Amino acid sequence: MASVFTLPKPLHHLFSLFPLHTYPPVPTTLKANAVTSPTLWVHPPRNTEEPDLLSSDVECLKWQAYIALRGLSGITLRWDISPDGAIEGRLPNLHAPLPGSEDGGGQLLPAASIADWVDGQVGELGPLEGYVDEAAKDESRAWVSLLEGNVHAALVLFHPKPVTLLSVIAPFQPVAPTIESMLSPPPPPLTGLSSILPAYGSRVDRTIVLERYKEAISSLSERLGTDRWFLGSSVPTALDALLFAYLHCLLHCKDNALRFEVTRRVNLVAWERRVQSDVRAAFRHTKAQ
Amino acid sequence: MSSLYIWQKVDSALSLDPSSLAALLYLQLHCSGKYSLVHCASPDHSPSGQLPCLTYGMHTASGLLAIIKVADQLGGISSGNALLTAQERAQSVARTAQVEAALGDLVAYTYFAVGPNFHRATQPALASVLPVPQRYYVPARLRKTHQPRLEAAGIWHIHDQHLQDDRASPFEKLARKKDAKEKKENAKRVFEKEQVLSKASAIFSTCSSSLGNRPVFYGSHDNPSTFDLVFAAHIHLLSQELPDPSIAHLLKEAYPNLIAHSESLFTLAFPDAASLPPLASSNLTRNILSLLPRWSFSSSSRPREETTDTNTDEEARFARWRWAFYGGAFVVTTSYIWMLGLVPIYLQALARLAEANREEVERDEDEDDEEDDDEE
């Protein structure tokens, strides 16, 4: 069939002016190693020379603490991967080895699937999720919304991530939750809600956020008391991981007002120090390839 | 006389914003008769940019927490929170945060996101009190400020088809109904509504099971805690009859004890229609200057009240010290310059300069006279 229609000679001559070159494949020294142990991709810790294996980002540290407190160990950490390479642009991700695969590629899980993976490794928690009873489980939801609402808003407002030149000119901006989505009622625009100027920015009252934060920390300290785990549970729960992540970030943040509120509460500081050693013991660092 | 500034009311709800309603309930229960109420449609005149806002004397307090602290100082009756143990107080703080997050999202969804509710209830209520240029853009701008929060919660579903339906002819409506794409849109709309209702029933069932048959969550029946007031404010707003009342029907059918709790607290605070606090009208947005953004936090941005002459002696003392400071600074500066001794030197130099000028002028005149003589 191809021989019935032939290319006319002038066209053939024209095409011969643009010959096709095929180049050999470019050799590269980079090679992805097979993943042998589960690796957690996180934001880098505060001090990378002497790494203390605890990420500086609340979200990554929360999942680190969750994995460690559920009883897993021997998890590798790496922080040389930029957030652009993560699923949906949000770290942490878990690079877990697949048991039956030959090429050692493994599977990359987003943060929301880490809990299911951990359940698969150590077994499920049961309907009470580690809490003492149903009332404690309902109360834990309230404490989670307190931490992720009031405390997180104060952390974002008073201790924002530093803006570097690279982050401004980078083509892919990170999808971080903004302060406007965390405050209730939502802040009005900086140019005024009823002015004729177009709406720009947001006018956040720092005093109100700080007051709510102080009330949240005092109630956290009150509820913890001298318990071993929050809400009197016998085993560590997801709420303990979340609380540890926030306390650790608050104790190391540069803003004095936030830090003093927590350091004033001795039981919170002591609790955080005790859980810190548990969390750190589950991880080890891998040398960058 | 203190004034409480809260958001504008919509239909039969006393205010649009749940924290404003909670502040109103608290003040009514603990210091009734000592404050007046002002409804605002825009928060720009509050020093913090947010309503509710309480002004008392020369000071203002913004936000529910600050208002509660001030009310405890102003009023005589102790707060319901004094009856709780320390652990209950901590628990109520956490549950308040949960209610403000979850139920606050639902209230914002009901009044701002749902198209029929916004265009037929919220927007007319706000536009009726705003002056002419602002009533056309302020409600839509307010709706946009709620967008980031509702998008983060996953319930930013604006269904504005009713606007097109109102304008379309019956033939267009029939043709649109048969359209396949329209059917898919309808299915998506129904699914989104189901999603919101399931989220609502999750939080309602938790609260309902923890309330049970008791009259209040914490505190006593005639002295409810702050958490009860915040919860009742949210339920009151969610149970109003609006053009799209799906959440209100869910509450009435499945969770009547929550509605009973809210109604009992409102009747406790407002036993009859005459017990509403005196309403003061706000002329804040009537002048042309309200079109400009307000960046100064000086007293000119605070709402102007009738002048009170209770603090004039303090003011007079400050004014006296201020003028004394200016006078003292002037005296010190002049004496310093005098002590330097430069003033006579400058005067002498000026005098010599003037003399030199005069001599030059005389010499020129002499030369002119000589030339004239030579010519002659």
XYZ file of C-alpha atoms in Angstrom:
665
model
C 0.000 0.000 0.000
C 2.854 2.388 0.720
C 4.325 1.819 -2.743
C 1.121 2.976 -4.516
C 1.558 6.587 -3.334
C 5.109 7.869 -3.717
C 6.465 11.242 -2.714
C 6.822 13.556 -5.756
C 10.428 14.283 -6.640
C 10.510 18.083 -5.950
C 9.001 17.498 -2.493
C 11.532 14.746 -1.824
C 14.299 17.143 -2.801
C 12.864 19.808 -0.495
C 12.684 17.423 2.451
C 16.245 16.254 1.867
C 17.372 19.768 2.807
C 16.183 19.034 6.388
C 17.699 15.725 7.347
C 16.789 13.910 10.552
C 19.576 13.420 13.090
C 19.225 10.962 15.927
C 21.499 11.594 18.900
C 22.614 8.928 21.357
C 21.121 9.061 24.896
C 22.815 11.578 27.251
C 24.686 9.812 30.035
C 23.843 11.088 33.529
C 25.523 10.445 36.820
C 22.256 10.780 38.803
C 20.573 7.533 39.545
C 17.587 6.897 41.755
C 18.501 4.282 44.285
C 16.064 1.554 45.124
C 14.162 2.399 48.285
C 14.775 -0.222 50.924
C 13.313 1.371 54.031
C 10.320 3.755 54.289
C 11.487 7.323 53.702
C 9.680 10.415 54.854
C 10.213 13.580 52.817
C 10.031 16.599 55.108
C 11.023 20.233 55.340
C 14.565 20.616 56.660
C 15.107 20.919 60.410
C 16.301 24.157 61.985
C 19.923 23.123 62.277
C 21.120 21.088 59.320
C 24.780 20.774 60.275
C 24.008 18.784 63.387
C 20.621 17.531 62.418
C 18.226 16.977 65.270
C 15.868 14.985 63.038
C 12.822 17.104 63.841
C 11.436 19.137 60.965
C 10.857 22.863 61.367
C 7.429 22.740 59.723
C 4.360 21.965 61.832
C 2.658 19.748 59.272
C 5.757 17.586 58.670
C 6.541 17.350 62.368
C 2.956 16.294 63.113
C 3.239 13.293 60.806
C 6.719 12.482 62.082
C 5.383 12.384 65.622
C 2.374 10.308 64.547
C 4.551 7.668 62.910
C 6.910 7.529 65.894
C 4.190 7.422 68.547
C 2.347 4.588 66.783
C 5.403 2.462 67.469
C 7.277 2.355 64.145
C 11.025 2.727 63.995
C 13.830 2.729 61.485
C 12.184 5.330 59.232
C 14.603 7.279 57.055
C 14.303 11.038 56.731
C 15.320 13.189 53.822
C 14.964 16.922 53.411
C 16.800 17.647 50.174
C 13.600 17.506 48.078
C 11.876 20.805 47.338
C 8.112 21.047 47.941
C 7.535 21.379 44.190
C 8.413 17.726 43.834
C 5.825 16.575 46.350
C 2.292 15.460 45.587
C 0.098 18.578 45.192
C 3.121 20.641 46.235
C 2.714 19.836 49.952
C 5.225 18.020 52.073
C 5.410 15.565 53.916
C 5.255 12.586 51.603
C 6.088 9.023 52.445
C 8.145 6.940 50.016
C 7.295 3.409 51.036
C 8.806 0.267 49.479
C 6.363 -2.088 47.802
C 6.917 -5.652 48.962
C 6.485 -7.405 45.613
C 8.136 -5.022 43.157
C 11.372 -5.788 41.294
C 12.705 -2.363 40.358
C 12.574 -1.036 43.919
C 10.605 2.059 42.915
C 8.209 1.967 45.818
C 5.088 4.100 46.118
C 4.782 7.750 47.062
C 1.988 8.542 49.478
C 0.587 11.984 50.272
C 0.150 13.063 53.883
C -3.490 11.968 54.044
C -2.608 8.335 53.252
C 0.133 8.000 55.858
C -2.363 6.960 58.552
C -3.646 4.078 56.409
C -0.107 2.943 55.678
C 0.745 2.939 59.385
C -2.430 0.953 60.073
C -1.234 -1.551 57.518
C 2.145 -1.849 59.240
C 1.156 -2.123 62.906
C -2.519 -2.958 62.798
C -5.629 -0.855 63.148
C -6.506 1.165 66.216
C -10.113 0.224 66.707
C -13.250 2.377 66.872
C -12.113 4.434 69.882
C -8.827 5.367 68.156
C -6.860 4.942 71.355
C -8.986 7.236 73.542
C -10.502 6.221 76.836
C -14.164 6.433 75.771
C -16.555 8.044 73.295
C -16.739 11.277 75.284
C -12.935 11.598 75.182
C -12.975 10.945 71.442
C -15.540 13.737 70.893
C -13.527 16.009 73.158
C -10.408 15.251 71.138
C -12.089 16.650 68.024
C -12.661 19.903 69.906
C -8.993 20.082 70.973
C -7.888 19.405 67.396
C -9.977 22.307 66.119
C -8.602 24.542 68.903
C -5.013 23.710 67.934
C -5.562 23.988 64.203
C -7.601 27.166 64.581
C -6.393 29.519 67.310
C -2.849 28.252 67.824
C -2.081 27.756 64.139
C -3.394 31.219 63.264
C -1.115 32.772 65.914
C 1.844 30.782 64.602
C 1.220 31.855 61.016
C 0.668 35.493 61.930
C 3.515 36.022 64.369
C 6.086 33.635 62.958
C 5.706 33.688 59.205
C 8.046 31.791 56.929
C 10.912 34.055 55.835
C 10.556 35.461 52.328
C 13.695 34.884 50.266
C 14.408 36.150 46.776
C 14.226 32.604 45.462
C 10.742 32.089 46.845
C 9.530 35.312 45.213
C 10.840 34.612 41.713
C 10.133 30.883 41.746
C 7.663 29.846 39.035
C 5.607 27.541 41.266
C 4.343 29.202 44.405
C 3.658 26.893 47.346
C 0.017 26.320 48.202
C 0.013 27.256 51.856
C -3.192 28.096 53.734
C -3.451 31.860 54.142
C -4.316 33.699 57.326
C -7.675 34.782 55.912
C -8.887 31.203 55.813
C -8.051 30.606 59.461
C -9.759 33.527 61.188
C -13.384 33.742 62.115
C -14.857 36.255 61.337
C -12.785 36.807 58.192
C -10.620 39.938 58.205
C -11.775 42.869 56.063
C -9.544 44.180 53.260
C -6.745 46.567 54.136
C -8.206 49.310 51.964
C -11.496 49.172 53.866
C -14.654 47.243 53.177
C -16.730 50.294 52.308
C -14.133 52.473 50.602
C -14.126 53.043 46.860
C -10.602 51.671 46.485
C -10.503 48.095 45.185
C -10.075 45.495 47.893
C -6.453 44.671 48.627
C -4.761 42.798 51.437
C -6.361 42.012 54.753
C -6.474 43.882 58.022
C -5.774 41.411 60.791
C -5.975 42.504 64.407
C -2.985 40.932 66.117
C -4.274 41.643 69.616
C -7.378 39.530 69.145
C -5.352 36.623 67.714
C -2.870 36.863 70.583
C -5.639 36.884 73.207
C -7.241 33.787 71.757
C -3.850 32.104 71.586
C -3.142 32.844 75.256
C -6.525 31.457 76.272
C -5.866 28.339 74.183
C -2.462 27.697 75.774
C -3.763 28.163 79.306
C -6.637 25.759 78.683
C -4.231 23.208 77.130
C -2.013 23.386 80.173
C -5.037 23.067 82.462
C -6.357 20.001 80.674
C -2.989 18.246 80.470
C -2.283 18.590 84.172
C 0.124 15.814 85.070
C -1.265 13.134 82.737
C 1.094 10.931 80.812
C -0.853 11.368 77.567
C -3.412 14.067 76.766
C -7.011 13.419 77.875
C -5.790 10.628 80.132
C -5.334 8.049 77.352
C -3.243 5.010 78.111
C -1.559 4.945 74.694
C -0.352 7.905 72.602
C -2.960 9.152 70.122
C -3.087 11.403 67.069
C -3.949 14.343 69.337
C -0.687 13.821 71.248
C 1.246 13.951 67.969
C -0.493 17.186 66.965
C 0.065 18.767 70.369
C 3.735 17.808 70.362
C 4.234 19.309 66.895
C 2.693 22.640 67.903
C 4.502 22.828 71.250
C 7.851 22.065 69.657
C 7.404 24.724 66.977
C 6.197 27.276 69.538
C 9.124 26.635 71.860
C 11.551 27.241 69.020
C 9.851 30.180 67.367
C 11.512 33.569 67.346
C 8.554 35.576 68.554
C 8.895 36.236 72.281
C 5.224 36.610 73.109
C 4.325 33.176 71.738
C 7.299 31.443 73.279
C 6.893 32.937 76.752
C 3.279 31.794 76.952
C 4.391 28.199 76.558
C 7.562 28.350 78.664
C 5.513 29.781 81.509
C 3.612 26.482 81.675
C 5.999 23.993 83.195
C 3.900 20.906 82.605
C 3.682 21.603 78.857
C 7.456 22.058 78.595
C 8.179 18.894 80.565
C 5.672 16.891 78.528
C 7.149 18.123 75.249
C 10.675 17.236 76.344
C 9.613 13.729 77.302
C 7.846 13.065 74.010
C 10.730 14.563 72.037
C 13.093 11.730 72.870
C 10.434 9.182 71.868
C 9.905 10.841 68.518
C 13.567 11.301 67.711
C 14.386 7.662 68.397
C 12.265 6.423 65.501
C 14.116 8.221 62.719
C 17.516 8.226 61.094
C 18.968 10.495 58.481
C 20.087 9.411 55.050
C 23.072 11.007 53.348
C 22.007 12.995 50.268
C 22.758 11.129 47.057
C -23.140 55.125 78.506
C -21.402 52.349 76.601
C -22.350 51.378 73.089
C -22.176 48.000 71.482
C -21.653 48.022 67.723
C -22.769 44.838 66.002
C -23.550 43.681 62.503
C -26.821 44.522 60.825
C -29.813 42.316 61.476
C -31.335 40.076 58.842
C -35.073 39.307 58.953
C -35.848 38.149 62.471
C -32.286 37.387 63.548
C -30.887 40.184 65.683
C -27.556 40.224 63.895
C -25.812 38.664 60.943
C -22.700 37.563 62.791
C -22.715 34.880 65.521
C -20.018 36.465 67.685
C -21.958 39.766 67.660
C -25.048 37.884 68.821
C -23.072 36.133 71.561
C -21.688 39.490 72.764
C -25.220 40.918 72.782
C -26.528 37.973 74.809
C -23.685 38.285 77.317
C -24.185 42.004 77.840
C -27.935 41.582 78.112
C -27.564 38.900 80.783
C -24.839 40.594 82.804
C -25.184 44.352 82.428
C -28.561 45.100 80.906
C -29.597 48.732 80.897
C -26.022 50.002 80.954
C -25.403 49.999 77.205
C -27.048 50.975 73.939
C -27.019 49.009 70.716
C -25.918 50.190 67.275
C -26.347 48.153 64.106
C -23.600 48.658 61.501
C -23.299 47.357 57.990
C -19.567 47.869 57.687
C -16.752 47.294 60.205
C -14.430 50.034 58.988
C -15.104 52.394 61.866
C -14.074 49.927 64.514
C -10.440 50.450 65.621
C -9.588 46.833 64.991
C -11.573 46.564 61.780
C -13.878 43.916 63.239
C -17.288 43.864 64.817
C -18.532 43.364 67.603
C -17.010 46.390 69.234
C -17.828 47.967 72.607
C -17.037 51.572 73.456
C -17.015 52.661 77.095
C -15.750 56.105 77.979
C -12.524 56.713 76.123
C -11.744 53.044 75.478
C -12.896 50.434 73.025
C -12.876 46.673 73.140
C -13.059 44.520 70.008
C -13.817 40.870 69.757
C -15.865 38.624 71.979
C -13.116 37.861 74.539
C -12.287 41.510 75.190
C -15.966 42.455 75.424
C -16.562 39.713 77.995
C -13.651 41.002 80.098
C -15.016 44.549 80.013
C -18.552 43.401 80.771
C -17.296 41.556 83.839
C -15.809 44.810 85.080
C -18.883 46.891 84.236
C -21.630 44.573 85.356
C -22.407 43.323 88.799
C -23.552 39.762 88.119
C -20.716 37.271 87.960
C -20.233 35.337 84.769
C -21.531 31.811 84.359
C -17.966 30.635 83.889
C -17.290 31.183 87.579
C -19.440 28.139 88.338
C -17.266 25.765 86.322
C -14.320 23.728 87.534
C -10.937 24.437 85.983
C -11.135 21.357 83.795
C -14.631 22.257 82.581
C -13.451 25.735 81.780
C -10.604 24.331 79.670
C -13.002 21.963 77.935
C -15.430 24.789 77.192
C -12.631 26.828 75.555
C -11.851 23.933 73.227
C -15.517 23.320 72.431
C -16.057 27.028 71.777
C -13.237 26.872 69.220
C -14.824 23.810 67.626
C -18.266 25.435 67.452
C -16.882 28.686 66.069
C -15.011 26.766 63.388
C -17.626 24.218 62.306
C -20.902 26.047 62.976
C -19.360 29.359 61.960
C -18.565 27.854 58.557
C -22.179 26.671 58.267
C -23.541 30.101 59.194
C -21.279 31.793 56.636
C -22.357 29.213 54.044
C -26.056 29.763 54.775
C -25.989 33.538 54.696
C -23.301 34.246 52.095
C -22.556 31.278 49.876
C -26.046 30.023 49.080
C -27.273 32.183 46.222
C -31.004 32.522 47.035
C -30.281 33.345 50.692
C -27.673 35.942 49.837
C -29.596 37.706 47.102
C -33.011 37.649 48.775
C -32.176 38.039 52.471
C -28.645 39.179 53.303
C -28.033 41.605 50.471
C -31.312 43.548 50.821
C -30.835 43.747 54.603
C -27.362 45.261 54.198
C -28.236 47.479 51.245
C -31.201 49.002 53.051
C -28.941 50.685 55.605
C -25.987 51.611 53.430
C -25.794 54.943 51.536
C -26.038 55.061 47.775
C -22.603 54.299 46.326
C -21.765 51.652 48.913
C -24.950 49.616 48.743
C -23.968 48.413 45.276
C -20.585 46.937 46.094
C -20.243 46.361 49.844
C -22.444 43.211 50.144
C -20.637 41.478 47.275
C -17.277 42.445 48.763
C -18.354 41.067 52.115
C -19.337 37.830 50.429
C -15.882 37.598 48.869
C -14.143 37.919 52.228
C -15.812 34.699 53.328
C -14.581 32.829 50.251
C -11.075 31.696 51.433
C -12.457 30.204 54.621
C -15.320 28.362 52.987
C -13.075 27.115 50.196
C -10.667 25.723 52.783
C -13.631 23.963 54.415
C -14.809 22.686 51.033
C -18.295 24.226 51.148
C -17.996 27.229 48.848
C -20.865 26.269 46.554
C -22.623 29.309 45.187
C -25.778 28.391 43.324
C -26.750 31.530 41.468
C -29.017 29.917 38.866
C -32.076 31.476 40.444
C -30.920 34.835 39.081
C -31.076 33.470 35.543
C -34.352 31.684 36.266
C -36.010 34.905 37.341
C -35.131 36.553 34.056
C -35.777 33.631 31.672
C -39.102 33.083 29.902
C -41.071 29.832 30.483
C -39.953 28.438 27.091
C -36.311 28.966 27.992
C -36.843 27.275 31.311
C -38.430 24.242 29.655
C -35.623 23.980 27.098
C -33.055 24.273 29.820
C -34.660 21.508 31.836
C -34.273 19.053 28.952
C -30.651 19.929 28.385
C -28.273 17.101 29.372
C -25.637 19.439 30.724
C -28.257 21.040 32.914
C -29.117 17.603 34.343
C -25.475 17.025 35.238
C -25.335 20.446 36.890
C -28.442 19.592 38.876
C -26.921 16.308 40.011
C -23.752 18.101 41.078
C -25.780 20.678 42.992
C -27.733 18.000 44.819
C -24.522 16.163 45.691
C -22.928 19.323 47.083
C -25.995 20.051 49.173
C -25.948 16.507 50.540
C -22.279 16.939 51.400
C -23.004 20.094 53.401
C -25.966 18.500 55.169
C -23.919 15.455 56.146
C -21.187 17.718 57.563
C -23.837 19.636 59.478
C -25.471 16.530 60.919
C -22.081 15.192 62.051
C -21.436 18.229 64.249
C -25.078 18.543 65.336
C -25.265 14.928 66.478
C -22.091 15.300 68.567
C -23.441 18.397 70.303
C -26.916 16.962 70.717
C -25.646 13.770 72.335
C -23.480 15.739 74.745
C -26.367 18.074 75.663
C -28.923 15.305 76.119
C -31.925 16.545 78.105
C -30.087 19.093 80.218
C -31.026 22.770 79.906
C -27.440 23.974 79.365
C -24.033 22.469 78.581
C -22.144 24.114 81.461
C -23.210 26.365 84.282
C -26.779 26.617 85.497
C -30.071 27.356 83.793
C -30.237 31.031 84.765
C -26.493 31.624 84.625
C -25.267 29.893 81.455
C -21.609 29.704 80.549
C -19.989 31.508 77.643
C -19.952 28.337 75.565
C -23.738 28.053 75.865
C -24.184 31.624 74.656
C -21.888 31.120 71.657
C -23.620 27.860 70.764
C -27.087 29.365 71.115
C -26.108 32.306 68.879
C -24.975 29.944 66.105
C -28.079 27.759 66.340
C -30.346 30.828 66.378
C -28.826 32.000 63.089
C -28.955 28.542 61.520
C -32.599 27.967 62.453
C -33.974 31.089 60.790
C -36.445 30.667 57.937
C -34.556 31.735 54.841
C -35.307 31.268 51.111
C -33.203 28.066 51.200
C -33.910 26.550 54.619
C -32.361 23.079 54.269
C -30.157 23.330 57.385
C -33.006 24.865 59.416
C -35.285 21.931 58.506
C -32.545 19.456 59.406
C -32.236 21.074 62.823
C -35.982 21.183 63.474
C -36.608 17.594 62.423
C -33.635 15.772 63.837
C -32.229 17.896 66.691
C -35.068 19.640 68.536
C -33.150 19.803 71.838
C -30.584 22.151 70.264
C -33.339 24.495 69.101
C -34.979 24.328 72.530
C -31.638 25.214 74.167
C -31.165 28.225 71.909
C -34.718 29.476 72.353
C -34.586 29.148 76.126
C -31.410 31.221 76.301
C -32.890 33.907 74.073
C -36.048 34.123 76.178
C -33.831 34.352 79.264
C -31.994 37.321 77.750
C -35.016 39.003 76.130
C -38.107 38.048 78.150
C -40.337 40.349 76.132
C -40.079 42.621 73.129
C -39.577 45.689 75.326
C -36.404 44.351 76.894
C -34.254 45.150 73.873
C -31.536 47.670 74.701
C -32.023 51.230 73.446
C -31.145 51.384 69.748
C -28.953 54.276 68.731
C -28.795 55.081 65.061
C -25.405 55.236 63.477
C -24.604 58.091 61.158
C -21.145 56.775 60.532
C -21.513 55.956 56.875
C -23.547 58.953 55.837
C -20.712 61.334 55.023
C -18.552 61.322 51.942
C -15.389 60.640 53.962
C -16.497 57.063 54.554
C -15.596 56.324 50.942
C -11.936 56.688 51.783
C -10.032 53.995 53.646
C -9.456 54.627 57.313
C -5.885 54.037 58.376
C -5.569 56.262 61.412
C -6.485 54.802 64.747
C -6.963 58.207 66.309
C -10.187 59.213 67.978
C -11.510 60.626 64.690
C -11.938 57.070 63.407
C -13.915 56.067 66.458
C -17.644 56.650 66.270
C -18.455 60.146 67.444
C -20.832 60.286 70.391
C -22.430 63.200 72.191
C -19.623 65.045 73.983
C -19.310 63.973 77.575
C -17.706 66.320 80.051
C -16.649 63.805 82.615
C -12.946 63.809 81.809
C -12.249 67.522 81.286
C -10.082 67.925 84.403
C -7.748 65.167 83.230
C -7.747 66.631 79.740
C -7.067 70.135 81.146
C -4.180 68.822 83.223
C -2.637 67.158 80.189
C -3.136 70.313 78.122
C -1.443 72.401 80.812
C 1.553 70.107 80.927
C 1.717 70.064 77.130
C 1.885 73.905 76.932
C 4.369 73.983 79.779
C 6.562 71.609 77.790
C 6.379 73.784 74.654
C 7.176 76.921 76.685
C 10.068 75.256 78.461
C 11.519 73.966 75.207
C 11.338 77.449 73.664
C 13.014 79.093 76.694
C 15.805 76.528 76.766
C 16.502 76.900 73.037
C 16.709 80.685 73.146
C 18.908 80.724 76.246
C 21.216 78.166 74.652
C 21.618 80.270 71.545
C 22.225 83.352 73.692
C 24.848 81.572 75.826
C 26.782 80.527 72.752
C 27.539 84.185 72.173
C 27.137 83.890 68.446
C 24.242 86.311 68.245
C 26.293 89.535 68.693
C 28.884 88.263 66.211
C 26.213 87.646 63.608
C 24.693 91.085 64.235
C 28.072 92.732 63.825
C 28.779 90.842 60.648
C 25.408 91.885 59.253
C 26.059 95.518 60.167
C 29.464 95.442 58.456
C 27.967 93.899 55.354
C 25.317 96.590 55.226
C 27.998 99.272 55.624
C 30.127 97.762 52.854
C 27.117 97.782 50.568
C 26.442 101.396 51.374
C 30.069 102.409 50.652
C 29.992 100.655 47.315
C 26.836 102.459 46.350
C 28.405 105.811 47.326
C 31.561 105.074 45.337
C 29.507 104.292 42.255
C 27.666 107.545 42.646
C 30.983 109.454 42.966
C 32.334 107.828 39.820
C 29.206 108.745 37.939
C 29.544 112.335 39.152
C 33.196 112.431 38.004
C 32.285 111.098 34.580
C 29.601 113.703 34.261
C 32.129 116.383 35.262
C 34.662 115.049 32.736
C 32.093 115.093 29.997
C 31.219 118.608 30.771
